[in-house]
Coordinates of C-alpha atoms and ligand atoms in Angstrom, one line a residue:
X127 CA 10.3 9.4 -24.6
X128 CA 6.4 10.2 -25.5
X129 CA 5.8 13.5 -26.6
X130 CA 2.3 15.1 -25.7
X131 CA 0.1 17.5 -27.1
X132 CA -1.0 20.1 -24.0
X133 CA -3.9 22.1 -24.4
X134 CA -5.4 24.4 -22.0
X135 CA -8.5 25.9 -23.6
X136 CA -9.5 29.0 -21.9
X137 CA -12.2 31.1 -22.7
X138 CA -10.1 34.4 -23.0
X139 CA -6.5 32.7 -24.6
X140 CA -5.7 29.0 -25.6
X141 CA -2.4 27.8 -24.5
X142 CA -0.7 25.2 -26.8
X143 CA 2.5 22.9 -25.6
X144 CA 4.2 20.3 -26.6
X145 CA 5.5 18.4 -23.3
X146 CA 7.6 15.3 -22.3
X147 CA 7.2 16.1 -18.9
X148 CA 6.2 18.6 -16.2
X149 CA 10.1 19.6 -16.2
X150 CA 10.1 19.6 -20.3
X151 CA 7.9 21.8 -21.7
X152 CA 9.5 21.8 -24.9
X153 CA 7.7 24.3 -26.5
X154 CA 4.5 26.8 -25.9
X155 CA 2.1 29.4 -27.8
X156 CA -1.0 31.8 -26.4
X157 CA -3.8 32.0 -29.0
X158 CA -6.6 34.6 -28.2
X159 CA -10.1 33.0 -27.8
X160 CA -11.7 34.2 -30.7
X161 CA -14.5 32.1 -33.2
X162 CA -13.6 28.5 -32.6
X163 CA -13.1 27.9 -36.6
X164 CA -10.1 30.9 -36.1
X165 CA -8.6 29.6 -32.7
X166 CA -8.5 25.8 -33.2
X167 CA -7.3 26.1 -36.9
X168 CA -4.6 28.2 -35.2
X169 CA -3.6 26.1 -32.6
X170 CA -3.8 23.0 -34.9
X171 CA -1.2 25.0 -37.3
X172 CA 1.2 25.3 -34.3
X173 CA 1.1 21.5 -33.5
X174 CA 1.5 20.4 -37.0
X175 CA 4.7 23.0 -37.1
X176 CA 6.2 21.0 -34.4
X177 CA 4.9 17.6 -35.3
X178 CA 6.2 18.2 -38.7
X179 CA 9.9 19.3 -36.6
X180 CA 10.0 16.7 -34.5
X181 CA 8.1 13.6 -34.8
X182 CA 5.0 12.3 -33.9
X183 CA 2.8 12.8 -30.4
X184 CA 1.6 10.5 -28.6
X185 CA -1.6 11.9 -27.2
X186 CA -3.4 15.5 -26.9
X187 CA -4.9 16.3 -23.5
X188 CA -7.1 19.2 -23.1
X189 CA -8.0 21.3 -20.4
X190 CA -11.3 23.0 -21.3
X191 CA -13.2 25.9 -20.4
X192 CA -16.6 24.6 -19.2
X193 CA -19.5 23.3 -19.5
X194 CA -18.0 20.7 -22.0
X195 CA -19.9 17.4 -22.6
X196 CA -17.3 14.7 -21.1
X197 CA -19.9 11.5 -21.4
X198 CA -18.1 8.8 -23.5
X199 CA -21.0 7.1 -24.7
X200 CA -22.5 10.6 -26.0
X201 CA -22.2 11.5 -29.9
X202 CA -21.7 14.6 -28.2
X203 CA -18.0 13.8 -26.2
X204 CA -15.6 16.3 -26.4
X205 CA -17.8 19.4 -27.4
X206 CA -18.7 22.4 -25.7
X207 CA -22.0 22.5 -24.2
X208 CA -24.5 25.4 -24.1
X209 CA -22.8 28.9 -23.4
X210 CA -23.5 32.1 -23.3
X211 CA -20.3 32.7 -24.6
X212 CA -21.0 33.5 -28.5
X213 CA -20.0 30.8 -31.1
X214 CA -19.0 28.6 -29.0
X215 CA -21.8 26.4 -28.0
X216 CA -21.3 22.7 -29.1
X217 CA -17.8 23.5 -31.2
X218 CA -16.4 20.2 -31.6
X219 CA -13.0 20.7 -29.5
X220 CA -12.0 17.3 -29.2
X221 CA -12.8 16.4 -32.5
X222 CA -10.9 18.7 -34.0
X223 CA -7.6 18.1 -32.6
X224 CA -8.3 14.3 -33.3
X225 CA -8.9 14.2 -37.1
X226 CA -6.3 16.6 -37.2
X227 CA -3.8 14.8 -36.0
X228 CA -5.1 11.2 -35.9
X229 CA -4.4 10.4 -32.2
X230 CA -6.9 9.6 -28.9
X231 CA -7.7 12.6 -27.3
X232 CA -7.6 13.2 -23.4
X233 CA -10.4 15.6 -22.6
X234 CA -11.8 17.3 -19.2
X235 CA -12.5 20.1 -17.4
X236 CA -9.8 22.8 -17.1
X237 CA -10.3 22.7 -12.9
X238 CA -10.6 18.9 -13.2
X239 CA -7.3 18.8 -15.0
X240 CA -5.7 21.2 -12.8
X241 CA -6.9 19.1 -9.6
X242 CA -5.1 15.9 -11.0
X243 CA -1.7 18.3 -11.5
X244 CA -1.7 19.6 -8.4
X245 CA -2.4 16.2 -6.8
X246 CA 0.6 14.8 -8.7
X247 CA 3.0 17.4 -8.8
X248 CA 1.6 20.4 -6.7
X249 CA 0.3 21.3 -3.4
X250 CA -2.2 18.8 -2.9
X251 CA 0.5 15.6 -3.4
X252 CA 0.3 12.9 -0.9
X253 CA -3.8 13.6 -0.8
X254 CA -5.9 10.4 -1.1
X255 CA -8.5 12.9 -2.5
X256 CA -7.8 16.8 -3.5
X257 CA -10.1 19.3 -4.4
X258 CA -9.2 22.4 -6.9
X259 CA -11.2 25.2 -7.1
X260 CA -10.7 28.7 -8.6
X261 CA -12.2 32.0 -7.9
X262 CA -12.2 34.2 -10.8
X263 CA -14.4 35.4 -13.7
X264 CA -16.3 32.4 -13.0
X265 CA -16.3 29.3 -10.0
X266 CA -15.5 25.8 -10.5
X267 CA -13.8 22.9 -9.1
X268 CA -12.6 19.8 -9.7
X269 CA -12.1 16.5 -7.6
X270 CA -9.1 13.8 -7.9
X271 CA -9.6 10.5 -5.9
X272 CA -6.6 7.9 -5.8
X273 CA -4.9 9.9 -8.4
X274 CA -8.2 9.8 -10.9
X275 CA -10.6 12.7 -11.2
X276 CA -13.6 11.8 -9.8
X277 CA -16.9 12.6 -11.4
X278 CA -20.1 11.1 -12.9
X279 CA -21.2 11.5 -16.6
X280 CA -21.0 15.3 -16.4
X281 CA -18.3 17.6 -15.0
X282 CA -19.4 19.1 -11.0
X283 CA -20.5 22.8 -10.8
X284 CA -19.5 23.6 -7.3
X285 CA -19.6 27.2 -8.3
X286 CA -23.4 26.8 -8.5
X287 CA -24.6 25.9 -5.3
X288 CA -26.4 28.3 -3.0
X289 CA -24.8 29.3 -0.1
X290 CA -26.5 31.1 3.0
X291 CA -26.0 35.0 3.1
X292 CA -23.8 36.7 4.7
X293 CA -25.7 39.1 7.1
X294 CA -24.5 42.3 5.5
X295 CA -25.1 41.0 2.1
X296 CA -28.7 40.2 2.1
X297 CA -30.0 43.1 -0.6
X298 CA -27.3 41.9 -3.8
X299 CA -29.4 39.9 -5.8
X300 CA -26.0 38.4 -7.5
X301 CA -24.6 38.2 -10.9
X302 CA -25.3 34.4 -12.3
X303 CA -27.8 34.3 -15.0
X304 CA -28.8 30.9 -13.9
X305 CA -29.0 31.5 -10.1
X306 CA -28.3 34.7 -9.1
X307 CA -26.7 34.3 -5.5
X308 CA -25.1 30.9 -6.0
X309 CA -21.4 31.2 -4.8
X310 CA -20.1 32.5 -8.5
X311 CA -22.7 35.4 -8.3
X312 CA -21.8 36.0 -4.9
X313 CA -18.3 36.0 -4.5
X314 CA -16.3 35.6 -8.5
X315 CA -14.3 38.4 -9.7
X316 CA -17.5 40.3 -11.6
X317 CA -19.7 39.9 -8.5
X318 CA -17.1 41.6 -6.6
X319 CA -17.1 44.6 -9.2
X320 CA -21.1 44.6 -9.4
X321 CA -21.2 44.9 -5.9
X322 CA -18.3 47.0 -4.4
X323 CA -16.9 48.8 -8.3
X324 CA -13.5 47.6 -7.8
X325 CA -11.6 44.2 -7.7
X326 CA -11.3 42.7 -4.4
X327 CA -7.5 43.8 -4.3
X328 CA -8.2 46.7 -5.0
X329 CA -10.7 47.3 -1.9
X330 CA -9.2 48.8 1.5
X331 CA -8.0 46.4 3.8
X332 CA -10.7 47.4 6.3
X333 CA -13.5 47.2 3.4
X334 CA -16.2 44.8 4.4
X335 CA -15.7 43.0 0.7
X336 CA -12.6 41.4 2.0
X337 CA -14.6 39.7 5.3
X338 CA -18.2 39.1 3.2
X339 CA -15.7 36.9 0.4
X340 CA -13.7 35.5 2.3
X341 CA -17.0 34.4 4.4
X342 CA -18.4 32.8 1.1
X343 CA -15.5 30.6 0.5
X344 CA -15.1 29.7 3.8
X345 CA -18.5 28.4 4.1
X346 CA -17.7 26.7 0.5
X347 CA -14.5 25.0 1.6
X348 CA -16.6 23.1 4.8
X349 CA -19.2 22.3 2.8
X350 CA -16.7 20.3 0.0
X351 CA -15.1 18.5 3.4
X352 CA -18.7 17.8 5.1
X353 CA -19.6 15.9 0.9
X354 CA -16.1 14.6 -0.3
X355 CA -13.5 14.6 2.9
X356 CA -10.4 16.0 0.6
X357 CA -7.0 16.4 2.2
X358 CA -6.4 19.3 0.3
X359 CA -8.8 22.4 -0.9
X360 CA -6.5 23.8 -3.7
X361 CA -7.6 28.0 -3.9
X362 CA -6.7 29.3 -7.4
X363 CA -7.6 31.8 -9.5
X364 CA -7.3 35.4 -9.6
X365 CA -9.6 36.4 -6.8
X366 CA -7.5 34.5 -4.4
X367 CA -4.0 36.7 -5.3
X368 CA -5.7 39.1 -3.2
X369 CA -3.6 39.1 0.0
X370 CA -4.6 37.6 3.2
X371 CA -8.1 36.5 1.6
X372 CA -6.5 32.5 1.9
X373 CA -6.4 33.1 5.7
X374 CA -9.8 34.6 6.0
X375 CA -10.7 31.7 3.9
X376 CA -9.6 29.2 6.5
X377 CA -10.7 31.5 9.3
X378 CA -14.3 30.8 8.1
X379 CA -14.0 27.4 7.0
X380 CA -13.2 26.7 10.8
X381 CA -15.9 28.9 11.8
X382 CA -18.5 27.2 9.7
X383 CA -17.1 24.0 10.3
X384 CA -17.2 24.5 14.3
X385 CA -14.2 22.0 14.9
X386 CA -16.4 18.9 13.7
X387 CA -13.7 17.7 10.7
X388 CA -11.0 19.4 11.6
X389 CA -9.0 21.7 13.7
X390 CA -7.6 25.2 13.0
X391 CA -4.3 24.1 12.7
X392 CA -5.7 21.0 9.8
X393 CA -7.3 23.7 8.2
X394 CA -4.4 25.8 7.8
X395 CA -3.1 22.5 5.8
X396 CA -6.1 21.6 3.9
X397 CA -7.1 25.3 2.1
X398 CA -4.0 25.7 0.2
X399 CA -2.5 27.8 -2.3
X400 CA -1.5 26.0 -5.9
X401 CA 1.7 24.6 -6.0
X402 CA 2.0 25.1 -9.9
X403 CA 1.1 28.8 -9.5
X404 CA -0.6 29.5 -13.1
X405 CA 0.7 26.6 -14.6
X406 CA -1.9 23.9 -13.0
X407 CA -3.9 24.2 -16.5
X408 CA -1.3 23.2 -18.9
X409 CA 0.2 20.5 -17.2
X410 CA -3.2 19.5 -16.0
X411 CA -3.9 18.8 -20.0
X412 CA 0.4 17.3 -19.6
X413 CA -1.6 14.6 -17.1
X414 CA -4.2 13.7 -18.8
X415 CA -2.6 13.2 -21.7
X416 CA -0.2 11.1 -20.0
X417 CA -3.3 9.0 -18.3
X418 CA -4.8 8.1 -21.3
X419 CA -1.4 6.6 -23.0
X420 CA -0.9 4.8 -19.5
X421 CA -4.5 3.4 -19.5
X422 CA -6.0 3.8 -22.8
X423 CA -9.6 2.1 -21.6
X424 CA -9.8 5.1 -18.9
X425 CA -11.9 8.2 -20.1
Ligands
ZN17 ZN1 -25.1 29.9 -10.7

């Protein structure tokens, strides 16, 4: 049986596995996200610990922390792009962990990755096209059609379109540095703070935070059905642990979406919790991994 090497690269810990299966995760270590010399060196000692152990893998999927440069054709492939976060702009992630280890590479977005896991193991199974998007320091999303993320020659930003305001939140300017009110500085975890001082689960239940978010992601969710049609809008990340906010979530995906593409009760089915709880990152890396043994011209 194929071993794989899983990586989900985050931009607070890395989290290493070596994985025959989404059922045999044979081994796993947490690496804090330090300079990218001290955390890849680190996380290529713990493969070649195992590799020396216990044979050779057959592929290393990563899961990365965005924006990542994901163009085959591009000298760039496989890097981190621009980011504010220090040190980090254009390490070579890919790169690393193939010299090292002298195997292909699997490489994409952490919320793309996460998408095709919950698609084939998760909540969003059975969908012709799934959608994964979390809400948490930051707001992405990924898109798998026919079992294949789905994308161009660059990842998708959904987190960085502009949504209209919410009529009680007119006067926050918002927290992105690119856009100030698209949806990550409107309704991520550190908009949330900026705005109200607290997380969103930590607000009353009758604070107008919960409605205003909840509003935001709504509007989000009928926007992805009126572009893509998904079967299933997969809600992660820690702003959506906060109770009841999945429900006002589909409350105002209905609203906005004013019965055109679906009822209440298909909405209820769509906007879903993951399936893989916090685990949709590694074995997202587990799938592509295992997609690029099973079809080594795919990307
Ligand atoms: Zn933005």
């Amino acid at each position: 049986m194929s071993r794989f090497g899983c990586i989900e690269a985050g931009g607070t810990k890395f989290v290493c596995a070596v994985a025959t299966g989404p059922d045999e995760i044979a081994a796993t270590c947490r690496i804090p996200t330090t300079t990218p010399e001290e955390t890849l060196g680190r996380a290529i000692a713990f493969f070649t610990e195992l590799a020396a152990a216990g044979g050779d893998l057959a592929a290393i999927g990563i899961a990365s922390f965005g924006p990542v440069v994901l163009d085959r054709g591009s000298p760039e492939w496989g890097r981190i792009a621009r980011t504010p976060k220090p040190g980090w702009s254009g390490a070579d992630i890919a790169g690393a962990f193939g010299r090292a280890f002298g195997v292909r590479v699997a490489f994409d977005t952490d919320v793309a990755a996460a998408a095709l896991a919950e698609a084939r193991w998760g909540a969003a199974q059975g969908a012709v096209a799934a959608i994964y998007l979390t809400v948490g320091t930051g707001i992405g999303g990924g898109t798998v059609v026919d079992g294949r993320i789905s994308r161009g020659r660059r990842h998708a930003e959904m987190g960085h379109m502009i949504p209209a305001r919410h009529p009680d939140d007119r006067d926050f300017a918002g927290t992105c540095p690119f856009h100030g009110g698209c949806l990550e500085g409107l309704a991520s975890g550190p908009a949330i703070q900026a705005r109200w001082g607290a997380p969103l689960s930590a607000l009353a239940a009758d604070h107008p935070g919960h409605a205003i978010v909840g509003w935001y992601l709504g509007g989000h969710a009928a926007g992805l059905m009126a572009a893509i049609a998904p079967d299933s809008i997969v809600l992660g990340g820690g702003v959506m642990e906060t109770p009841g906010l999945i429900d006002r979530v589909r409350d105002a995906a209905c609203a906005a979406d004013q019965g055109y593409r679906a009822t209440p009760e298909e909405w209820r089915r769509i906007i879903v919790a993951p399936g893989l709880g916090s685990r949709s990152g590694i074995l997202g890396a587990l799938a592509l991994a295992q997609d690029l043994v099973a079809d080594p011209a795919g990307r």
